[in-house]
Amino acid sequence: MVRIGLLGCGNVGKIIATHQEGFQVVGVFDQLHEHAASLSELTGAKPYSDFNEFITADFDICVEAASIVAVRAYALKIIEHGKDLVILSVGALADDAFREDLISVAKENRKRIHIPSGAIMGLDNLKIGQISHIESILLRTTKSPESLKMNVSTRTLAFKGKAKDCIKLFPKNINVSVAIALASTHEVQVELWADPDVDKNIHEIFVKGEFGELYSKITNLPSPDNPATSYLAALSVLSLLKNINSPLVIGA
């Protein structure tokens, strides 16, 4: 049984910790200790109020379900303490220098960094961009104004430009753009729309390359109690953890 330490005890962390299959959450940490204590009561995992105590606990993999700020603050220390790492707030890796430092430390410590598919599907197939020419990638995301903290009465373009710039303005909403860029090793253009007529998170992906053309549309239900995050993002972490040691590997 894979032993998990959970960094972040909000809505997504709760979904992960209360749907354990093929893994066991043994420790939980959150800067708001009452969140860790509450999740501990639900799962039996030990709550930690001190990060240094948490990271020396007996678990194999640390799952980050907190924020980009948390990844930047804790990721290097997690790997240096001999833990593999699952990063949900992949927008933190849009910082080239930070990402390269993290990869370097992982290599030195023979640890692995896992990036789940998050709020989209087909992330593994986009890795063909590492070996075959990709001409263009566009991510068009539509969310409710509430989730983007906007007050608009009509469909409004909130951002248009590069993924690494969008993540700076909307760090909780567009992590998938950075995941796509990392998988494909290609710059991703983003259109982020606020639409008062939608109650779901919609991601449309347009890719052109030597392989042909790809279009996908994912319409996600928001996570319970958090309209900024897709429920699929939490489910993708559960799927990763369930299969992390499987002898049968499906997908590129």
PDB file of N, CA and C in Angstrom, residues 19-90:
ATOM      1  N   HIS A  19     -11.439   9.322  -0.654  1.00  0.00           N
ATOM      2  CA  HIS A  19     -11.682   8.329  -1.716  1.00  0.00           C
ATOM      3  C   HIS A  19     -10.421   7.495  -1.946  1.00  0.00           C
ATOM      4  N   GLN A  20      -9.890   6.946  -0.880  1.00  0.00           N
ATOM      5  CA  GLN A  20      -8.639   6.203  -0.975  1.00  0.00           C
ATOM      6  C   GLN A  20      -8.873   4.801  -1.539  1.00  0.00           C
ATOM      7  N   GLU A  21      -8.156   4.493  -2.607  1.00  0.00           N
ATOM      8  CA  GLU A  21      -8.194   3.148  -3.195  1.00  0.00           C
ATOM      9  C   GLU A  21      -6.824   2.860  -3.794  1.00  0.00           C
ATOM     10  N   GLY A  22      -6.136   1.906  -3.230  1.00  0.00           N
ATOM     11  CA  GLY A  22      -4.788   1.592  -3.684  1.00  0.00           C
ATOM     12  C   GLY A  22      -3.723   2.429  -3.015  1.00  0.00           C
ATOM     13  N   PHE A  23      -4.119   3.306  -2.121  1.00  0.00           N
ATOM     14  CA  PHE A  23      -3.165   4.121  -1.366  1.00  0.00           C
ATOM     15  C   PHE A  23      -3.783   4.483  -0.026  1.00  0.00           C
ATOM     16  N   GLN A  24      -2.943   4.943   0.897  1.00  0.00           N
ATOM     17  CA  GLN A  24      -3.405   5.320   2.220  1.00  0.00           C
ATOM     18  C   GLN A  24      -2.830   6.679   2.600  1.00  0.00           C
ATOM     19  N   VAL A  25      -3.683   7.614   2.943  1.00  0.00           N
ATOM     20  CA  VAL A  25      -3.242   8.917   3.433  1.00  0.00           C
ATOM     21  C   VAL A  25      -2.929   8.778   4.916  1.00  0.00           C
ATOM     22  N   VAL A  26      -1.665   8.970   5.277  1.00  0.00           N
ATOM     23  CA  VAL A  26      -1.247   8.764   6.668  1.00  0.00           C
ATOM     24  C   VAL A  26      -0.952  10.075   7.388  1.00  0.00           C
ATOM     25  N   GLY A  27      -0.756  11.168   6.620  1.00  0.00           N
ATOM     26  CA  GLY A  27      -0.473  12.456   7.233  1.00  0.00           C
ATOM     27  C   GLY A  27      -1.050  13.582   6.402  1.00  0.00           C
ATOM     28  N   VAL A  28      -1.549  14.627   7.072  1.00  0.00           N
ATOM     29  CA  VAL A  28      -2.123  15.778   6.371  1.00  0.00           C
ATOM     30  C   VAL A  28      -1.564  17.064   6.968  1.00  0.00           C
ATOM     31  N   PHE A  29      -1.278  18.019   6.084  1.00  0.00           N
ATOM     32  CA  PHE A  29      -0.738  19.309   6.526  1.00  0.00           C
ATOM     33  C   PHE A  29      -1.433  20.431   5.778  1.00  0.00           C
ATOM     34  N   ASP A  30      -1.757  21.473   6.511  1.00  0.00           N
ATOM     35  CA  ASP A  30      -2.319  22.681   5.927  1.00  0.00           C
ATOM     36  C   ASP A  30      -1.894  23.848   6.801  1.00  0.00           C
ATOM     37  N   GLN A  31      -1.635  24.997   6.174  1.00  0.00           N
ATOM     38  CA  GLN A  31      -1.268  26.168   6.968  1.00  0.00           C
ATOM     39  C   GLN A  31      -2.390  26.567   7.915  1.00  0.00           C
ATOM     40  N   LEU A  32      -3.626  26.252   7.544  1.00  0.00           N
ATOM     41  CA  LEU A  32      -4.760  26.424   8.453  1.00  0.00           C
ATOM     42  C   LEU A  32      -4.962  25.089   9.166  1.00  0.00           C
ATOM     43  N   HIS A  33      -4.430  24.992  10.369  1.00  0.00           N
ATOM     44  CA  HIS A  33      -4.395  23.687  11.040  1.00  0.00           C
ATOM     45  C   HIS A  33      -5.780  23.121  11.277  1.00  0.00           C
ATOM     46  N   GLU A  34      -6.787  23.996  11.403  1.00  0.00           N
ATOM     47  CA  GLU A  34      -8.134  23.482  11.619  1.00  0.00           C
ATOM     48  C   GLU A  34      -8.613  22.657  10.427  1.00  0.00           C
ATOM     49  N   HIS A  35      -8.115  22.984   9.213  1.00  0.00           N
ATOM     50  CA  HIS A  35      -8.464  22.198   8.038  1.00  0.00           C
ATOM     51  C   HIS A  35      -7.838  20.801   8.127  1.00  0.00           C
ATOM     52  N   ALA A  36      -6.574  20.748   8.547  1.00  0.00           N
ATOM     53  CA  ALA A  36      -5.901  19.458   8.703  1.00  0.00           C
ATOM     54  C   ALA A  36      -6.575  18.635   9.796  1.00  0.00           C
ATOM     55  N   ALA A  37      -6.939  19.281  10.894  1.00  0.00           N
ATOM     56  CA  ALA A  37      -7.588  18.576  11.998  1.00  0.00           C
ATOM     57  C   ALA A  37      -8.939  18.014  11.572  1.00  0.00           C
ATOM     58  N   SER A  38      -9.679  18.804  10.801  1.00  0.00           N
ATOM     59  CA  SER A  38     -10.986  18.356  10.326  1.00  0.00           C
ATOM     60  C   SER A  38     -10.853  17.151   9.409  1.00  0.00           C
ATOM     61  N   LEU A  39      -9.873  17.190   8.500  1.00  0.00           N
ATOM     62  CA  LEU A  39      -9.672  16.072   7.583  1.00  0.00           C
ATOM     63  C   LEU A  39      -9.163  14.841   8.326  1.00  0.00           C
ATOM     64  N   SER A  40      -8.396  15.068   9.358  1.00  0.00           N
ATOM     65  CA  SER A  40      -7.909  13.963  10.177  1.00  0.00           C
ATOM     66  C   SER A  40      -9.063  13.208  10.819  1.00  0.00           C
ATOM     67  N   GLU A  41     -10.073  13.938  11.269  1.00  0.00           N
ATOM     68  CA  GLU A  41     -11.232  13.303  11.889  1.00  0.00           C
ATOM     69  C   GLU A  41     -11.986  12.422  10.896  1.00  0.00           C
ATOM     70  N   LEU A  42     -11.971  12.824   9.619  1.00  0.00           N
ATOM     71  CA  LEU A  42     -12.675  12.056   8.592  1.00  0.00           C
ATOM     72  C   LEU A  42     -11.912  10.803   8.174  1.00  0.00           C
ATOM     73  N   THR A  43     -10.586  10.883   8.179  1.00  0.00           N
ATOM     74  CA  THR A  43      -9.771   9.826   7.570  1.00  0.00           C
ATOM     75  C   THR A  43      -8.902   9.049   8.547  1.00  0.00           C
ATOM     76  N   GLY A  44      -8.633   9.618   9.702  1.00  0.00           N
ATOM     77  CA  GLY A  44      -7.721   8.966  10.635  1.00  0.00           C
ATOM     78  C   GLY A  44      -6.265   9.292  10.389  1.00  0.00           C
ATOM     79  N   ALA A  45      -5.977  10.063   9.360  1.00  0.00           N
ATOM     80  CA  ALA A  45      -4.595  10.475   9.091  1.00  0.00           C
ATOM     81  C   ALA A  45      -4.125  11.444  10.176  1.00  0.00           C
ATOM     82  N   LYS A  46      -2.847  11.441  10.469  1.00  0.00           N
ATOM     83  CA  LYS A  46      -2.308  12.315  11.502  1.00  0.00           C
ATOM     84  C   LYS A  46      -2.224  13.747  10.984  1.00  0.00           C
ATOM     85  N   PRO A  47      -2.772  14.718  11.721  1.00  0.00           N
ATOM     86  CA  PRO A  47      -2.679  16.112  11.282  1.00  0.00           C
ATOM     87  C   PRO A  47      -1.378  16.746  11.772  1.00  0.00           C
ATOM     88  N   TYR A  48      -0.816  17.600  10.939  1.00  0.00           N
ATOM     89  CA  TYR A  48       0.422  18.296  11.294  1.00  0.00           C
ATOM     90  C   TYR A  48       0.208  19.801  11.171  1.00  0.00           C
ATOM     91  N   SER A  49       0.723  20.530  12.141  1.00  0.00           N
ATOM     92  CA  SER A  49       0.694  21.988  12.089  1.00  0.00           C
ATOM     93  C   SER A  49       2.057  22.556  11.748  1.00  0.00           C
ATOM     94  N   ASP A  50       3.075  21.707  11.789  1.00  0.00           N
ATOM     95  CA  ASP A  50       4.449  22.111  11.476  1.00  0.00           C
ATOM     96  C   ASP A  50       4.931  21.353  10.240  1.00  0.00           C
ATOM     97  N   PHE A  51       5.340  22.084   9.207  1.00  0.00           N
ATOM     98  CA  PHE A  51       5.729  21.431   7.962  1.00  0.00           C
ATOM     99  C   PHE A  51       6.941  20.524   8.146  1.00  0.00           C
ATOM    100  N   ASN A  52       7.913  20.955   8.948  1.00  0.00           N
ATOM    101  CA  ASN A  52       9.125  20.156   9.137  1.00  0.00           C
ATOM    102  C   ASN A  52       8.814  18.811   9.794  1.00  0.00           C
ATOM    103  N   GLU A  53       7.834  18.778  10.671  1.00  0.00           N
ATOM    104  CA  GLU A  53       7.413  17.502  11.250  1.00  0.00           C
ATOM    105  C   GLU A  53       6.682  16.656  10.215  1.00  0.00           C
ATOM    106  N   PHE A  54       5.851  17.308   9.433  1.00  0.00           N
ATOM    107  CA  PHE A  54       5.102  16.608   8.388  1.00  0.00           C
ATOM    108  C   PHE A  54       6.030  15.930   7.396  1.00  0.00           C
ATOM    109  N   ILE A  55       7.037  16.640   6.925  1.00  0.00           N
ATOM    110  CA  ILE A  55       7.883  16.124   5.840  1.00  0.00           C
ATOM    111  C   ILE A  55       8.826  15.023   6.314  1.00  0.00           C
ATOM    112  N   THR A  56       9.010  14.866   7.615  1.00  0.00           N
ATOM    113  CA  THR A  56       9.841  13.768   8.116  1.00  0.00           C
ATOM    114  C   THR A  56       8.994  12.554   8.508  1.00  0.00           C
ATOM    115  N   ALA A  57       7.681  12.638   8.305  1.00  0.00           N
ATOM    116  CA  ALA A  57       6.798  11.518   8.633  1.00  0.00           C
ATOM    117  C   ALA A  57       7.012  10.363   7.658  1.00  0.00           C
ATOM    118  N   ASP A  58       6.505   9.204   8.019  1.00  0.00           N
ATOM    119  CA  ASP A  58       6.733   7.977   7.255  1.00  0.00           C
ATOM    120  C   ASP A  58       5.704   7.819   6.134  1.00  0.00           C
ATOM    121  N   PHE A  59       5.956   8.479   5.009  1.00  0.00           N
ATOM    122  CA  PHE A  59       5.141   8.263   3.813  1.00  0.00           C
ATOM    123  C   PHE A  59       6.027   8.318   2.584  1.00  0.00           C
ATOM    124  N   ASP A  60       5.512   7.793   1.472  1.00  0.00           N
ATOM    125  CA  ASP A  60       6.312   7.630   0.258  1.00  0.00           C
ATOM    126  C   ASP A  60       6.174   8.806  -0.705  1.00  0.00           C
ATOM    127  N   ILE A  61       4.952   9.310  -0.817  1.00  0.00           N
ATOM    128  CA  ILE A  61       4.644  10.329  -1.811  1.00  0.00           C
ATOM    129  C   ILE A  61       3.912  11.486  -1.144  1.00  0.00           C
ATOM    130  N   CYS A  62       4.317  12.703  -1.473  1.00  0.00           N
ATOM    131  CA  CYS A  62       3.588  13.881  -1.022  1.00  0.00           C
ATOM    132  C   CYS A  62       2.708  14.366  -2.168  1.00  0.00           C
ATOM    133  N   VAL A  63       1.441  14.516  -1.887  1.00  0.00           N
ATOM    134  CA  VAL A  63       0.492  15.011  -2.879  1.00  0.00           C
ATOM    135  C   VAL A  63       0.157  16.462  -2.544  1.00  0.00           C
ATOM    136  N   GLU A  64       0.499  17.364  -3.457  1.00  0.00           N
ATOM    137  CA  GLU A  64       0.196  18.788  -3.265  1.00  0.00           C
ATOM    138  C   GLU A  64      -1.184  19.088  -3.813  1.00  0.00           C
ATOM    139  N   ALA A  65      -2.052  19.602  -2.968  1.00  0.00           N
ATOM    140  CA  ALA A  65      -3.400  20.003  -3.375  1.00  0.00           C
ATOM    141  C   ALA A  65      -3.710  21.342  -2.718  1.00  0.00           C
ATOM    142  N   ALA A  66      -2.744  22.252  -2.818  1.00  0.00           N
ATOM    143  CA  ALA A  66      -2.856  23.518  -2.087  1.00  0.00           C
ATOM    144  C   ALA A  66      -2.899  24.715  -3.024  1.00  0.00           C
ATOM    145  N   SER A  67      -1.735  25.107  -3.538  1.00  0.00           N
ATOM    146  CA  SER A  67      -1.652  26.314  -4.359  1.00  0.00           C
ATOM    147  C   SER A  67      -0.284  26.411  -4.999  1.00  0.00           C
ATOM    148  N   ILE A  68      -0.172  27.303  -5.972  1.00  0.00           N
ATOM    149  CA  ILE A  68       1.117  27.579  -6.598  1.00  0.00           C
ATOM    150  C   ILE A  68       2.116  28.077  -5.560  1.00  0.00           C
ATOM    151  N   VAL A  69       1.650  28.918  -4.660  1.00  0.00           N
ATOM    152  CA  VAL A  69       2.525  29.446  -3.597  1.00  0.00           C
ATOM    153  C   VAL A  69       3.079  28.299  -2.753  1.00  0.00           C
ATOM    154  N   ALA A  70       2.241  27.324  -2.430  1.00  0.00           N
ATOM    155  CA  ALA A  70       2.684  26.184  -1.628  1.00  0.00           C
ATOM    156  C   ALA A  70       3.730  25.353  -2.368  1.00  0.00           C
ATOM    157  N   VAL A  71       3.551  25.160  -3.671  1.00  0.00           N
ATOM    158  CA  VAL A  71       4.539  24.410  -4.455  1.00  0.00           C
ATOM    159  C   VAL A  71       5.890  25.104  -4.395  1.00  0.00           C
ATOM    160  N   ARG A  72       5.890  26.403  -4.591  1.00  0.00           N
ATOM    161  CA  ARG A  72       7.146  27.150  -4.564  1.00  0.00           C
ATOM    162  C   ARG A  72       7.801  27.117  -3.189  1.00  0.00           C
ATOM    163  N   ALA A  73       6.989  27.112  -2.153  1.00  0.00           N
ATOM    164  CA  ALA A  73       7.523  27.145  -0.795  1.00  0.00           C
ATOM    165  C   ALA A  73       8.045  25.788  -0.327  1.00  0.00           C
ATOM    166  N   TYR A  74       7.409  24.691  -0.766  1.00  0.00           N
ATOM    167  CA  TYR A  74       7.679  23.394  -0.154  1.00  0.00           C
ATOM    168  C   TYR A  74       8.236  22.319  -1.078  1.00  0.00           C
ATOM    169  N   ALA A  75       8.099  22.459  -2.384  1.00  0.00           N
ATOM    170  CA  ALA A  75       8.416  21.349  -3.294  1.00  0.00           C
ATOM    171  C   ALA A  75       9.864  20.875  -3.179  1.00  0.00           C
ATOM    172  N   LEU A  76      10.794  21.796  -3.177  1.00  0.00           N
ATOM    173  CA  LEU A  76      12.204  21.409  -3.096  1.00  0.00           C
ATOM    174  C   LEU A  76      12.494  20.651  -1.797  1.00  0.00           C
ATOM    175  N   LYS A  77      11.934  21.121  -0.703  1.00  0.00           N
ATOM    176  CA  LYS A  77      12.162  20.471   0.595  1.00  0.00           C
ATOM    177  C   LYS A  77      11.564  19.070   0.614  1.00  0.00           C
ATOM    178  N   ILE A  78      10.423  18.914  -0.022  1.00  0.00           N
ATOM    179  CA  ILE A  78       9.770  17.602  -0.068  1.00  0.00           C
ATOM    180  C   ILE A  78      10.679  16.580  -0.747  1.00  0.00           C
ATOM    181  N   ILE A  79      11.216  16.952  -1.893  1.00  0.00           N
ATOM    182  CA  ILE A  79      12.076  16.030  -2.640  1.00  0.00           C
ATOM    183  C   ILE A  79      13.393  15.801  -1.907  1.00  0.00           C
ATOM    184  N   GLU A  80      13.934  16.832  -1.304  1.00  0.00           N
ATOM    185  CA  GLU A  80      15.187  16.692  -0.547  1.00  0.00           C
ATOM    186  C   GLU A  80      15.028  15.750   0.641  1.00  0.00           C
ATOM    187  N   HIS A  81      13.808  15.589   1.128  1.00  0.00           N
ATOM    188  CA  HIS A  81      13.549  14.670   2.229  1.00  0.00           C
ATOM    189  C   HIS A  81      13.174  13.269   1.737  1.00  0.00           C
ATOM    190  N   GLY A  82      13.431  13.006   0.468  1.00  0.00           N
ATOM    191  CA  GLY A  82      13.291  11.644  -0.049  1.00  0.00           C
ATOM    192  C   GLY A  82      11.882  11.224  -0.393  1.00  0.00           C
ATOM    193  N   LYS A  83      11.012  12.196  -0.696  1.00  0.00           N
ATOM    194  CA  LYS A  83       9.642  11.872  -1.073  1.00  0.00           C
ATOM    195  C   LYS A  83       9.440  12.134  -2.569  1.00  0.00           C
ATOM    196  N   ASP A  84       8.702  11.256  -3.230  1.00  0.00           N
ATOM    197  CA  ASP A  84       8.192  11.598  -4.556  1.00  0.00           C
ATOM    198  C   ASP A  84       7.107  12.657  -4.375  1.00  0.00           C
ATOM    199  N   LEU A  85       6.775  13.341  -5.474  1.00  0.00           N
ATOM    200  CA  LEU A  85       5.869  14.479  -5.368  1.00  0.00           C
ATOM    201  C   LEU A  85       4.845  14.474  -6.497  1.00  0.00           C
ATOM    202  N   VAL A  86       3.589  14.657  -6.139  1.00  0.00           N
ATOM    203  CA  VAL A  86       2.515  14.871  -7.099  1.00  0.00           C
ATOM    204  C   VAL A  86       2.110  16.331  -7.012  1.00  0.00           C
ATOM    205  N   ILE A  87       2.168  17.038  -8.143  1.00  0.00           N
ATOM    206  CA  ILE A  87       1.854  18.460  -8.167  1.00  0.00           C
ATOM    207  C   ILE A  87       0.554  18.691  -8.924  1.00  0.00           C
ATOM    208  N   LEU A  88      -0.446  19.177  -8.224  1.00  0.00           N
ATOM    209  CA  LEU A  88      -1.698  19.551  -8.863  1.00  0.00           C
ATOM    210  C   LEU A  88      -1.656  21.002  -9.344  1.00  0.00           C
ATOM    211  N   SER A  89      -1.017  21.879  -8.568  1.00  0.00           N
ATOM    212  CA  SER A  89      -0.898  23.298  -8.937  1.00  0.00           C
ATOM    213  C   SER A  89       0.292  23.481  -9.866  1.00  0.00           C
ATOM    214  N   VAL A  90       0.174  22.870 -11.051  1.00  0.00           N
ATOM    215  CA  VAL A  90       1.303  22.792 -11.982  1.00  0.00           C
ATOM    216  C   VAL A  90       1.688  24.157 -12.538  1.00  0.00           C
TER     217      VAL A  90
END
